[in-house]
PDB file of C-alpha atoms in Angstrom:
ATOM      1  CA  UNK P   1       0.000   0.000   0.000  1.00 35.00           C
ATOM      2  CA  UNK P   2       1.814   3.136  -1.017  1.00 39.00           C
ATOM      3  CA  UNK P   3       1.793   5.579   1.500  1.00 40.00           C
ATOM      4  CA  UNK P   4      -0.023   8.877   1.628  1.00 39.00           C
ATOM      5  CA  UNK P   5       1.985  11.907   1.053  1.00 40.00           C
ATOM      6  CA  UNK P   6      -0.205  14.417   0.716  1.00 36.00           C
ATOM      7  CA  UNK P   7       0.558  16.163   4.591  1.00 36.00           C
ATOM      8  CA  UNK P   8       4.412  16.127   3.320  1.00 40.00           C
ATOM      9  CA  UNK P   9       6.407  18.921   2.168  1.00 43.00           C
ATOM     10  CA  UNK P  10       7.047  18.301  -1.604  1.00 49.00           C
ATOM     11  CA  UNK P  11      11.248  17.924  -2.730  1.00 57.00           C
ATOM     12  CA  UNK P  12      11.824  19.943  -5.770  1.00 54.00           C
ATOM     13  CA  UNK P  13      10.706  19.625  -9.119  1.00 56.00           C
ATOM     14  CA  UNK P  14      12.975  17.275 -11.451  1.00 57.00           C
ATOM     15  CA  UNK P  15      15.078  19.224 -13.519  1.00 59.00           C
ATOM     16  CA  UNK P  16      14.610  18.924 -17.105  1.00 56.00           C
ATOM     17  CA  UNK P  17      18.502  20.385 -17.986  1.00 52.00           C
ATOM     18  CA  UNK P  18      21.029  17.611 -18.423  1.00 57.00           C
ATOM     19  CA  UNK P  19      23.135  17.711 -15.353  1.00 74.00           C
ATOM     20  CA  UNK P  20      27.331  16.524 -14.730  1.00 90.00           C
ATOM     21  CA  UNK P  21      26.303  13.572 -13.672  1.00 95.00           C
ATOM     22  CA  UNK P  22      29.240  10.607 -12.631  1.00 96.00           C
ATOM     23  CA  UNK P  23      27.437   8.622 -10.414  1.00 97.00           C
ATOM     24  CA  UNK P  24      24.157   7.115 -10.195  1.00 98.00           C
ATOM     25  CA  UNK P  25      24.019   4.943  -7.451  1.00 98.00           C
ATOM     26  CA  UNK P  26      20.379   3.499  -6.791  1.00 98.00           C
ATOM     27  CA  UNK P  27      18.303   1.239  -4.341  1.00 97.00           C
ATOM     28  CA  UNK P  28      16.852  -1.942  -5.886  1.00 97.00           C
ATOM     29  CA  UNK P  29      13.215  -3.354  -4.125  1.00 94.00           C
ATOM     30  CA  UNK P  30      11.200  -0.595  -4.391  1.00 95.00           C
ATOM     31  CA  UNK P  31      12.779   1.633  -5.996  1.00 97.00           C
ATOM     32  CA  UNK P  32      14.378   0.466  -9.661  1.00 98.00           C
ATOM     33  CA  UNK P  33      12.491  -2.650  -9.380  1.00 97.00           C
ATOM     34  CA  UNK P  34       8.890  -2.765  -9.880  1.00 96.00           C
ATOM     35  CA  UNK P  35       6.653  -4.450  -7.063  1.00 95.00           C
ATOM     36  CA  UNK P  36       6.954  -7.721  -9.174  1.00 95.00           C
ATOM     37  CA  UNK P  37      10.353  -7.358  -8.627  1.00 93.00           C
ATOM     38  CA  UNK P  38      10.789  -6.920 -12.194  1.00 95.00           C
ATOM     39  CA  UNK P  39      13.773  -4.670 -13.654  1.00 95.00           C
ATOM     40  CA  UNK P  40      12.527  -0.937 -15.626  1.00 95.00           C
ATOM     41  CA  UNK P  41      12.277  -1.730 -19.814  1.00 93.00           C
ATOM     42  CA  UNK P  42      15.035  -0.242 -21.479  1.00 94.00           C
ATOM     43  CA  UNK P  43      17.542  -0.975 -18.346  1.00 96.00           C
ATOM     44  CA  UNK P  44      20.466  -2.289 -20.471  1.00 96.00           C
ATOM     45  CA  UNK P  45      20.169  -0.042 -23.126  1.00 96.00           C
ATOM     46  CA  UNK P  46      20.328   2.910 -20.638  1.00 96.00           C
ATOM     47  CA  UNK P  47      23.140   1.153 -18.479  1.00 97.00           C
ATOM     48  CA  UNK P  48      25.303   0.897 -22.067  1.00 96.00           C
ATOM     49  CA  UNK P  49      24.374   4.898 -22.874  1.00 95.00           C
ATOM     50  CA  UNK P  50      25.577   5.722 -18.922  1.00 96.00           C
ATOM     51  CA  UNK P  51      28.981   3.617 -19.799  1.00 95.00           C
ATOM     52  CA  UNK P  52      29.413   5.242 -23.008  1.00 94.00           C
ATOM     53  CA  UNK P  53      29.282   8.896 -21.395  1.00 94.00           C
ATOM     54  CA  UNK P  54      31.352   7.422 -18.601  1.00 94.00           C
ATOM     55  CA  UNK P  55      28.666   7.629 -15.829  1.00 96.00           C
ATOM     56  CA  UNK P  56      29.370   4.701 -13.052  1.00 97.00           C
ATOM     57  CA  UNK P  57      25.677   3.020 -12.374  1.00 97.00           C
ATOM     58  CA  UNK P  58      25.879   1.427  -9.098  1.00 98.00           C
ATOM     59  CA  UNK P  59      23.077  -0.821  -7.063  1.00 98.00           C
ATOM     60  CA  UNK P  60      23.289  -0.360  -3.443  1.00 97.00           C
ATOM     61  CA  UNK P  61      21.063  -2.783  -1.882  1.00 94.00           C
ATOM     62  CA  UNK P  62      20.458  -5.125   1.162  1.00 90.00           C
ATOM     63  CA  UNK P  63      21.020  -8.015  -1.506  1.00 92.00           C
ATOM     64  CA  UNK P  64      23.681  -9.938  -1.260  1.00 95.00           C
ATOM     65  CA  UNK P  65      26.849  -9.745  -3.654  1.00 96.00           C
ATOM     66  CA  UNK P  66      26.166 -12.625  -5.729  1.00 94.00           C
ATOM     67  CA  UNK P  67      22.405 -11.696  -5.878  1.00 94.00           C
ATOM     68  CA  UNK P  68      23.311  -8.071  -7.674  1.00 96.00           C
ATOM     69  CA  UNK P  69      25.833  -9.968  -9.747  1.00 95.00           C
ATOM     70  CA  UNK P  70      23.462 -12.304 -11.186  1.00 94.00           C
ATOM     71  CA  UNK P  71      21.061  -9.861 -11.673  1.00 95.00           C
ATOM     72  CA  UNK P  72      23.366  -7.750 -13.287  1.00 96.00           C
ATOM     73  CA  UNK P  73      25.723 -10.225 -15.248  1.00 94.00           C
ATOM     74  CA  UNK P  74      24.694  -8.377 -18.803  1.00 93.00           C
ATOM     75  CA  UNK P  75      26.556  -5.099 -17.862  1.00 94.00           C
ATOM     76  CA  UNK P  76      28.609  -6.505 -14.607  1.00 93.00           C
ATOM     77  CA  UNK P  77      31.958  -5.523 -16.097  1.00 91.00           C
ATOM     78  CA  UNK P  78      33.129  -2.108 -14.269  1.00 92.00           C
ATOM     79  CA  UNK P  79      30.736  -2.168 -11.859  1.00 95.00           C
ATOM     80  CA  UNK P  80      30.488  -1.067  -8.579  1.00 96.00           C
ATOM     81  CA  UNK P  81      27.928  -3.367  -6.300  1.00 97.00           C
ATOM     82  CA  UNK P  82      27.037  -1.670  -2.933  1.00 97.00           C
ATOM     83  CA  UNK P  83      25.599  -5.077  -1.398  1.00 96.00           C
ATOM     84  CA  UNK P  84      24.473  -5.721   1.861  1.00 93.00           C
ATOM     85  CA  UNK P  85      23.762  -2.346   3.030  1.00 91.00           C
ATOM     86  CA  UNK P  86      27.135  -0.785   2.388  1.00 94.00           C
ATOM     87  CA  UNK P  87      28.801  -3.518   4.541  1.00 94.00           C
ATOM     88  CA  UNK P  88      30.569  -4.975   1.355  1.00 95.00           C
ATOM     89  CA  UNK P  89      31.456  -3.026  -1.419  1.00 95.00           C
ATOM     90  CA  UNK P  90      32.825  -4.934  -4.728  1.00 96.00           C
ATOM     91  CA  UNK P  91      33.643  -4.193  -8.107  1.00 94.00           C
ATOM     92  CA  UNK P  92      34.787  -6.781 -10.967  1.00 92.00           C
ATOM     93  CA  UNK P  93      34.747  -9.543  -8.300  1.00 90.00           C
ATOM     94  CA  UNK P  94      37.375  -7.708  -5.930  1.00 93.00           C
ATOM     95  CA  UNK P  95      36.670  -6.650  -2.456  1.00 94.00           C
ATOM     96  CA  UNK P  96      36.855  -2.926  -2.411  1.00 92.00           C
ATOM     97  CA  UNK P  97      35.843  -2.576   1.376  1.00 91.00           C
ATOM     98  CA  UNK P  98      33.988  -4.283   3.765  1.00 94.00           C
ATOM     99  CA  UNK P  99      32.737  -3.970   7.576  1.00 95.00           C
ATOM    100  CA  UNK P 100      32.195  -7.263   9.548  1.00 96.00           C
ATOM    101  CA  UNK P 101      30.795  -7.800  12.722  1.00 97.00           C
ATOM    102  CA  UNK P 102      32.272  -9.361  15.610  1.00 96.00           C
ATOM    103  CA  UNK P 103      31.508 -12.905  16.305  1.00 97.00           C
ATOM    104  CA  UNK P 104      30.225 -11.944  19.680  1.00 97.00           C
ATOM    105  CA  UNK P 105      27.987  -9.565  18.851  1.00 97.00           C
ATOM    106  CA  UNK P 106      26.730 -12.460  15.833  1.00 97.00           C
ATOM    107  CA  UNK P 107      26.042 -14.357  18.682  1.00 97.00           C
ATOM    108  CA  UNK P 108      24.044 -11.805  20.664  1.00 97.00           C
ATOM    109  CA  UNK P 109      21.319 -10.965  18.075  1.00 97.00           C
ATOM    110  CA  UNK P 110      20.993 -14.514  16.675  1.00 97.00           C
ATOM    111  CA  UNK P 111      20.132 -15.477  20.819  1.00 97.00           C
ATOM    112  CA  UNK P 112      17.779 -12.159  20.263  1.00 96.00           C
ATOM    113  CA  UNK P 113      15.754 -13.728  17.586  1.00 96.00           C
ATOM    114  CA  UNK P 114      15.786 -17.463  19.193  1.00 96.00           C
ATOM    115  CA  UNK P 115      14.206 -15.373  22.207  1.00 96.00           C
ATOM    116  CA  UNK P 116      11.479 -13.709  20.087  1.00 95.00           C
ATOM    117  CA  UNK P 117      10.605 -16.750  18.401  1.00 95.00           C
ATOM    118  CA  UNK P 118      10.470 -19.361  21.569  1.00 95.00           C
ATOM    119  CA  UNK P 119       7.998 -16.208  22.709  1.00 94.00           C
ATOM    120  CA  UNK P 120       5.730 -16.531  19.532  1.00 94.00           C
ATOM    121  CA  UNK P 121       7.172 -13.986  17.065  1.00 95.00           C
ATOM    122  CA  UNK P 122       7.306 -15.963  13.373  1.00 97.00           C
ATOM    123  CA  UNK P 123      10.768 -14.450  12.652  1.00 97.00           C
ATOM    124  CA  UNK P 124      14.339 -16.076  11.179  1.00 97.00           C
ATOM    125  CA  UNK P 125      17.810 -14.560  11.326  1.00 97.00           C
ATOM    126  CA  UNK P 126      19.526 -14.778   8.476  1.00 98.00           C
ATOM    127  CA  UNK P 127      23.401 -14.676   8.834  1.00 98.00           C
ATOM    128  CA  UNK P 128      24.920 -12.674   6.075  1.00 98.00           C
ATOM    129  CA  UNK P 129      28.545 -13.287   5.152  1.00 97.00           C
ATOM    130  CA  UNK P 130      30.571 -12.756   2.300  1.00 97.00           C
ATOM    131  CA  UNK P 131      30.644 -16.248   0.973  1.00 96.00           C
ATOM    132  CA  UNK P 132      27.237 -16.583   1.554  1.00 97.00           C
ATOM    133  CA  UNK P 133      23.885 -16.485   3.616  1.00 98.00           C
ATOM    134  CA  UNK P 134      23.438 -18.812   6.441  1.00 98.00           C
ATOM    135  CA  UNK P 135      19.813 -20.072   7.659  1.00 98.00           C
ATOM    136  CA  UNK P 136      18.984 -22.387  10.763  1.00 97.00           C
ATOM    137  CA  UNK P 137      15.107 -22.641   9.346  1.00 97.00           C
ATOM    138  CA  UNK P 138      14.013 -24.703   7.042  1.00 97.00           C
ATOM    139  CA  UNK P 139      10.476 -24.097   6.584  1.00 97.00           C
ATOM    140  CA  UNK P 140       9.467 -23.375   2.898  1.00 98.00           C
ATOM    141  CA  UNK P 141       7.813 -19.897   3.544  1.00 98.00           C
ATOM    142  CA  UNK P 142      10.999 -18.396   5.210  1.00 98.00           C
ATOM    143  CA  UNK P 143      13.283 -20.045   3.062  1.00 98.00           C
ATOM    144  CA  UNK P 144      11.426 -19.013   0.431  1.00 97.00           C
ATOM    145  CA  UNK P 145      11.965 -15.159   1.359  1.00 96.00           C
ATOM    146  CA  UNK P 146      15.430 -15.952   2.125  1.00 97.00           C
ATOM    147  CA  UNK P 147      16.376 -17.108  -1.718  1.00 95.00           C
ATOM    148  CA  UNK P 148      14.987 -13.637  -3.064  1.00 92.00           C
ATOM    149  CA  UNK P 149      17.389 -11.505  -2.267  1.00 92.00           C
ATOM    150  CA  UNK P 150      20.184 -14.163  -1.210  1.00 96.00           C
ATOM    151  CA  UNK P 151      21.271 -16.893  -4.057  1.00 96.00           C
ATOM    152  CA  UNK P 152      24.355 -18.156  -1.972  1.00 97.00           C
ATOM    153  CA  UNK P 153      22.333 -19.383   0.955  1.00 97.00           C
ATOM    154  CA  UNK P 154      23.060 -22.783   2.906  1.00 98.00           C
ATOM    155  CA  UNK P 155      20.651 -24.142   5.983  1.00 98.00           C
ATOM    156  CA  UNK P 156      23.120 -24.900   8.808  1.00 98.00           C
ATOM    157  CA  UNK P 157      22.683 -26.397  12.343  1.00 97.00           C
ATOM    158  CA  UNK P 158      23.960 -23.259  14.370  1.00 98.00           C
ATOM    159  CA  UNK P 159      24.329 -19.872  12.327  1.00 98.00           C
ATOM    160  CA  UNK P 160      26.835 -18.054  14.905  1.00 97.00           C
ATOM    161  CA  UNK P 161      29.271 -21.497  14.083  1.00 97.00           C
ATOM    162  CA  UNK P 162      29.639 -20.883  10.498  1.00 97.00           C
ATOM    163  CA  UNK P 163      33.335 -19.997   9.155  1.00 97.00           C
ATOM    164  CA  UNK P 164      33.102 -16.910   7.195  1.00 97.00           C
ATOM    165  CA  UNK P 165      33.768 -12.934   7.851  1.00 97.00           C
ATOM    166  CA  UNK P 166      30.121 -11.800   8.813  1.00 98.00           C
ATOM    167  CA  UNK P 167      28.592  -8.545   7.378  1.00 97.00           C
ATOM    168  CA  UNK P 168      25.179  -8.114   8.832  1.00 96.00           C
ATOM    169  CA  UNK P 169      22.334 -10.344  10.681  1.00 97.00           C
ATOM    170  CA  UNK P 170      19.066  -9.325   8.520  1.00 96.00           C
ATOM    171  CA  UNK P 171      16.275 -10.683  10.305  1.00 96.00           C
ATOM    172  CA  UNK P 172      12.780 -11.722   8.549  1.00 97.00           C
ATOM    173  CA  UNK P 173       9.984 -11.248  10.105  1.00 97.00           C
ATOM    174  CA  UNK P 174       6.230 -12.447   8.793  1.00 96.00           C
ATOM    175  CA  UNK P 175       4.700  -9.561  10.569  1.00 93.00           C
ATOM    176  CA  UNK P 176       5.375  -5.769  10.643  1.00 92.00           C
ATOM    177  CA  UNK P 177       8.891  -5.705  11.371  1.00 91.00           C
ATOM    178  CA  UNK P 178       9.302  -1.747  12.227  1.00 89.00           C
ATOM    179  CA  UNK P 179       6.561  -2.467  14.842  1.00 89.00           C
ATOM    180  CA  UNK P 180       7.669  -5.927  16.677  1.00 89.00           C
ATOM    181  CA  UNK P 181      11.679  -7.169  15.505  1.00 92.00           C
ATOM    182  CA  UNK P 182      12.685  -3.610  15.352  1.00 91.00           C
ATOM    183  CA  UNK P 183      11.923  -2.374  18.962  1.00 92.00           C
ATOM    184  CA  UNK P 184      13.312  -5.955  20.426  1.00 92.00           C
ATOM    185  CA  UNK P 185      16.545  -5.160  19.033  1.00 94.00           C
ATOM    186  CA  UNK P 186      16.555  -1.751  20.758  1.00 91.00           C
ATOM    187  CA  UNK P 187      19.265  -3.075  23.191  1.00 93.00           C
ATOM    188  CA  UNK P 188      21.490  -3.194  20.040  1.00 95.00           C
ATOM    189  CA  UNK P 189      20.968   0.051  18.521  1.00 91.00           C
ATOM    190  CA  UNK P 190      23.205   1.710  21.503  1.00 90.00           C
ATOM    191  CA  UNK P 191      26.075   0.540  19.862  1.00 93.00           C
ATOM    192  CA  UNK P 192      25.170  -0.820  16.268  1.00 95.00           C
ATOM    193  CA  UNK P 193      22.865  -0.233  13.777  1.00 91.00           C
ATOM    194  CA  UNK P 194      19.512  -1.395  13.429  1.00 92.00           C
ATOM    195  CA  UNK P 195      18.031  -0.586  10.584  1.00 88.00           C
ATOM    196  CA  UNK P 196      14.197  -0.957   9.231  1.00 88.00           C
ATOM    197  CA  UNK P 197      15.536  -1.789   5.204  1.00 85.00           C
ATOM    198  CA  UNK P 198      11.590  -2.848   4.075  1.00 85.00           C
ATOM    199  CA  UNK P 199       8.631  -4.197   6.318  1.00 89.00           C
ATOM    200  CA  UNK P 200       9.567  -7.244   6.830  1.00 94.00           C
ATOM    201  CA  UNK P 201      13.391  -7.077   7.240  1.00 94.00           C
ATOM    202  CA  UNK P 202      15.322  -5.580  10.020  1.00 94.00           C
ATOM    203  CA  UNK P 203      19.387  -5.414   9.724  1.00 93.00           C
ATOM    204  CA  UNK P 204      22.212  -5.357  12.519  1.00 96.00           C
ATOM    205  CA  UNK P 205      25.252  -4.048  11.456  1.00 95.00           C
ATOM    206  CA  UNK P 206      28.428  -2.302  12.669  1.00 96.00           C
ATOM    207  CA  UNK P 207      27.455   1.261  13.108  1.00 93.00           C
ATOM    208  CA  UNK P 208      30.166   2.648  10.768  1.00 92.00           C
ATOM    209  CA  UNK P 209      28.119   0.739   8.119  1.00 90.00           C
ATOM    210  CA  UNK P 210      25.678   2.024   5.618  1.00 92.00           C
ATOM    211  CA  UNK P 211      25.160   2.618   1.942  1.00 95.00           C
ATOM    212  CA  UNK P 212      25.577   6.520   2.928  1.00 95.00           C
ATOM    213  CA  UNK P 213      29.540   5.548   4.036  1.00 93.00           C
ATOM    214  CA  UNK P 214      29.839   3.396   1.193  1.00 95.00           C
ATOM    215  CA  UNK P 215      28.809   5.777  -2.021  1.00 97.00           C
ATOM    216  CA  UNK P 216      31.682   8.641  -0.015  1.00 96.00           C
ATOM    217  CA  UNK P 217      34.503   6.223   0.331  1.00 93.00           C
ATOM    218  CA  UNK P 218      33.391   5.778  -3.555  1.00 95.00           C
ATOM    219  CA  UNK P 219      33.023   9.295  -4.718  1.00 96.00           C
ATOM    220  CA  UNK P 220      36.751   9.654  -2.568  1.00 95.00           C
ATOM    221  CA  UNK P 221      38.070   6.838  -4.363  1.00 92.00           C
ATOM    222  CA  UNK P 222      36.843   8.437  -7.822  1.00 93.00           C
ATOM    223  CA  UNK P 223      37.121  12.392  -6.962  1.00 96.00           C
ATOM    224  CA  UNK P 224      33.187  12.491  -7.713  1.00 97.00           C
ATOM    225  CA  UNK P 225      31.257  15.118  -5.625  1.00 97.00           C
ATOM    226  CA  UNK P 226      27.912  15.655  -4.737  1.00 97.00           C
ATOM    227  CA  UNK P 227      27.053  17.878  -7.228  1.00 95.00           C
ATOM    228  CA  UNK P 228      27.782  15.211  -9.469  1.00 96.00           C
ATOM    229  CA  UNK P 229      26.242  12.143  -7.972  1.00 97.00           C
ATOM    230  CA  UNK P 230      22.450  11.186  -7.946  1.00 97.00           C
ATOM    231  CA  UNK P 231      21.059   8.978  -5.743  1.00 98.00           C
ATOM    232  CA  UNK P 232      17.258   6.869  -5.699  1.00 98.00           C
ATOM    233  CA  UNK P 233      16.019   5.246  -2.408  1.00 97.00           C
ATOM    234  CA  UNK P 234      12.498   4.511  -1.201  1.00 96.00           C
ATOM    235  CA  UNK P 235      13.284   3.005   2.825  1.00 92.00           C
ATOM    236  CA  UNK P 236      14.717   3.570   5.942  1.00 90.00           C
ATOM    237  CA  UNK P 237      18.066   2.210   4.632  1.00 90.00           C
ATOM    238  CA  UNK P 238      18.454   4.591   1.807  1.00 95.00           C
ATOM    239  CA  UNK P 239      18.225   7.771   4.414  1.00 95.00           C
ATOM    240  CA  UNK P 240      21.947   7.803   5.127  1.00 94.00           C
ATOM    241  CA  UNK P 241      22.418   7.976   1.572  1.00 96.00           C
ATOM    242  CA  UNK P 242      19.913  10.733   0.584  1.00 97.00           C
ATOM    243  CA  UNK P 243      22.711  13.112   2.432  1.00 96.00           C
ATOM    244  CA  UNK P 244      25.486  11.934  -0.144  1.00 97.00           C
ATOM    245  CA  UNK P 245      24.101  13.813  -3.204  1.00 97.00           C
ATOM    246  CA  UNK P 246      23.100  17.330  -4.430  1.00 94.00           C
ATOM    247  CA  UNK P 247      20.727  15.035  -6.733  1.00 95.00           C
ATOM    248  CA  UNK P 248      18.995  12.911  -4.536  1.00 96.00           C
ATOM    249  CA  UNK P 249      15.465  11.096  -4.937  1.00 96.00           C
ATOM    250  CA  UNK P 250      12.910   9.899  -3.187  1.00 97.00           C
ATOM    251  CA  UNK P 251      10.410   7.318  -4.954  1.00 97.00           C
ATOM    252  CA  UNK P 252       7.084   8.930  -4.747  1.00 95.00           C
ATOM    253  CA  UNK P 253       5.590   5.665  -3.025  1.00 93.00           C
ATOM    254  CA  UNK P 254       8.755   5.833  -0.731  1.00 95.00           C
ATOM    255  CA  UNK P 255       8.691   5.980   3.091  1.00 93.00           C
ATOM    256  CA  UNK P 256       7.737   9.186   4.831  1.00 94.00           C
ATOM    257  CA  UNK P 257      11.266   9.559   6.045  1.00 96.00           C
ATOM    258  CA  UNK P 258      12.677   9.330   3.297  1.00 96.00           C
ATOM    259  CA  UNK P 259      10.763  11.807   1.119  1.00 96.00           C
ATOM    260  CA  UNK P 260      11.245  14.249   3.997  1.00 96.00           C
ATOM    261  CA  UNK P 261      15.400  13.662   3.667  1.00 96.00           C
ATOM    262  CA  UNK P 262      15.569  13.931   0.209  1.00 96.00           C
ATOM    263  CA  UNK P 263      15.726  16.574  -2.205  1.00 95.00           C
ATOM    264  CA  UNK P 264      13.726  15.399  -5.130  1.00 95.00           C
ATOM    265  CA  UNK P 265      10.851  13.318  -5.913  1.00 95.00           C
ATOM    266  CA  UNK P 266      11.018  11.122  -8.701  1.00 95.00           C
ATOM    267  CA  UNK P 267       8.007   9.058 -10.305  1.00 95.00           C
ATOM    268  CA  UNK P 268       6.947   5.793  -8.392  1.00 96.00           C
ATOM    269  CA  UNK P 269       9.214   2.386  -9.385  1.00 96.00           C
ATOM    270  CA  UNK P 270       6.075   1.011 -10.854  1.00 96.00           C
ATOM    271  CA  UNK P 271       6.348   3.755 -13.152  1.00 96.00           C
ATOM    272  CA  UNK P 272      10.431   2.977 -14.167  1.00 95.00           C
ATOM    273  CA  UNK P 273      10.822   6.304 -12.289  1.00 96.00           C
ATOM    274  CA  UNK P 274      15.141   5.645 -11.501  1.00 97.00           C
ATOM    275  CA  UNK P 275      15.745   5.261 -15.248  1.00 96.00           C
ATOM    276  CA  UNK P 276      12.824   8.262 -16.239  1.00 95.00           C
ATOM    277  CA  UNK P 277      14.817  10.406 -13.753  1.00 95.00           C
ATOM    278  CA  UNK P 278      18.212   9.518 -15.261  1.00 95.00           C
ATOM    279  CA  UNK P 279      17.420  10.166 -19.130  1.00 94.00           C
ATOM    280  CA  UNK P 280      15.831  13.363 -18.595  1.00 92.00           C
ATOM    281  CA  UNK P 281      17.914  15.222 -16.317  1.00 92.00           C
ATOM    282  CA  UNK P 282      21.224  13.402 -18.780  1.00 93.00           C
ATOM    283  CA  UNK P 283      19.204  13.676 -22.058  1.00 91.00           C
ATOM    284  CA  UNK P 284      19.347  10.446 -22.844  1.00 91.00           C
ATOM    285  CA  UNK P 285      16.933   9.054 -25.671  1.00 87.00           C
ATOM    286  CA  UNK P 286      13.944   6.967 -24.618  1.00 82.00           C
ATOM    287  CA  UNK P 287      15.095   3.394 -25.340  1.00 74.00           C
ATOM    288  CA  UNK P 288      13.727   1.912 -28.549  1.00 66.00           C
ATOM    289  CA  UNK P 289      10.295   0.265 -28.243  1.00 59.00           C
ATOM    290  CA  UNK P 290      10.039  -3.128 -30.685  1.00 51.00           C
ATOM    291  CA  UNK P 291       7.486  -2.761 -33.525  1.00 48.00           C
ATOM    292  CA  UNK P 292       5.555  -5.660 -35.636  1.00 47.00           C
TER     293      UNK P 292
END
């Protein structure tokens, strides 16, 4: 159900000028995707323009690494993935930074959600490390919600005993999650993260860790500013990142918050609104419809 917007003050009205534009770096659920999860017509041919004027389009998402790979793999090459909420950053399969948790603290919020769900709460932690996702449920629903967004997933006997560097615990949860998990993790938000990323996921991770940190160590890394970067985000996860770009966007059926942080307003992802945004403020041609 999109939300209403109506008592919100409107961002600014798209530009229509073509812009100096480096960086596009954009949300996926919600936001380029549509609600089928299905990618905007005309993506590759306006990822191949973006190349050509040598404009870096980058996906920063909860996903996983291999999950924006895959879904990528037509125009991976040069590519910057933002996965995991900015706690692993990668481009042509080489680490360029990444922000683990410590074991302990693994340990601590998976005994959090064992709590919550010996008390009734239908909710899974879902171990996220860079080799891949780890699961201790096994029930086709969950698991089910689990291989959306994470391809490299294995079902383990004890998630805090698996061998790999962990980036974030992203918790599932069947109900509301910014209204039951959420608030049960308080005792962790002192010192880490929590973070609402859609309304059924909740993420712990280190608190030097979000797609915000990520795109500046980027634009650092490139000697891209603000004034040239644009940004698209529709939930609580994108709000860090709203504050890394003169050109930022909220999705008009995006969360409250984040239409208050940003500066723009760009069409709804149902309506391809990232890519709609991105050819008319860098004059790109409308990609070419098939006829017969």
């Amino acid at each position: 159900m999109p939300y209403s917007h109506s008592p919100l003050p409107t961002p600014a009205d798209t530009p229509v000028a073509p812009a100096d534009i480096r960086l596009v770096v954009t949300d996926m659920d919600g936001t380029l995707l549509d609600d089928d999860k299905r990618p905007p017509a005309g993506l590759w041919e306006t990822l191949e323009q973006l190349r050509e004027r040598g404009v870096l389009f980058t996906p920063a998402s909860g996903r996983q690494y291999a999950t924006l790979a895959r879904e990528f793999a037509p125009a991976a090459r040069g590519m910057v993935f933002i996965a995991e909420n900015g706690t692993y950053v990668v481009r042509d399969g080489v680490e360029l930074s990444s922000d683990p948790l410590e074991p302990d603290v693994v340990a601590r919020v998976v005994a959090a959600v064992r709590r919550l769900s010996a008390d009734g709460v239908n909710v899974g932690a879902v171990v996220c490390g860079k080799r891949s996702a780890y699961v201790e449920r096994t029930d086709v629903p969950f698991l089910t919600e689990v291989r959306r967004y994470y391809v490299e997933n294995r079902i383990v006997e004890d998630v805090t005993a698996v061998d790999d560097d962990i980036l974030k615990v992203a918790l599932y949860d069947f109900g509301p999650a910014e209204r039951t998990t959420a608030p049960a993790l308080a005792p962790f938000a002192g010192s880490h993260q929590v973070v609402v990323s859609g309304e059924h996921w909740v993420d712990v991770m280190n608190r030097t860790a979000d797609k915000g940190a990520a795109v500046r160590a980027l634009q650092r890394e490139l000697g891209i500013t603000p004034a040239q970067t644009m940004v698209f985000g529709d939930y609580l996860n994108d709000l860090q990142m709203m504050d890394t770009a003169e050109w930022s966007f909220a999705m008009a059926n995006a969360h409250p918050e984040v239409i208050r942080r940003a500066r723009h307003l760009a069409p709804s992802n149902n309506d391809d609104g990232v890519l709609r945004t991105v050819r008319r403020m860098l004059g790109l041609p409308d990609p070419a419809r098939p006829t017969g």
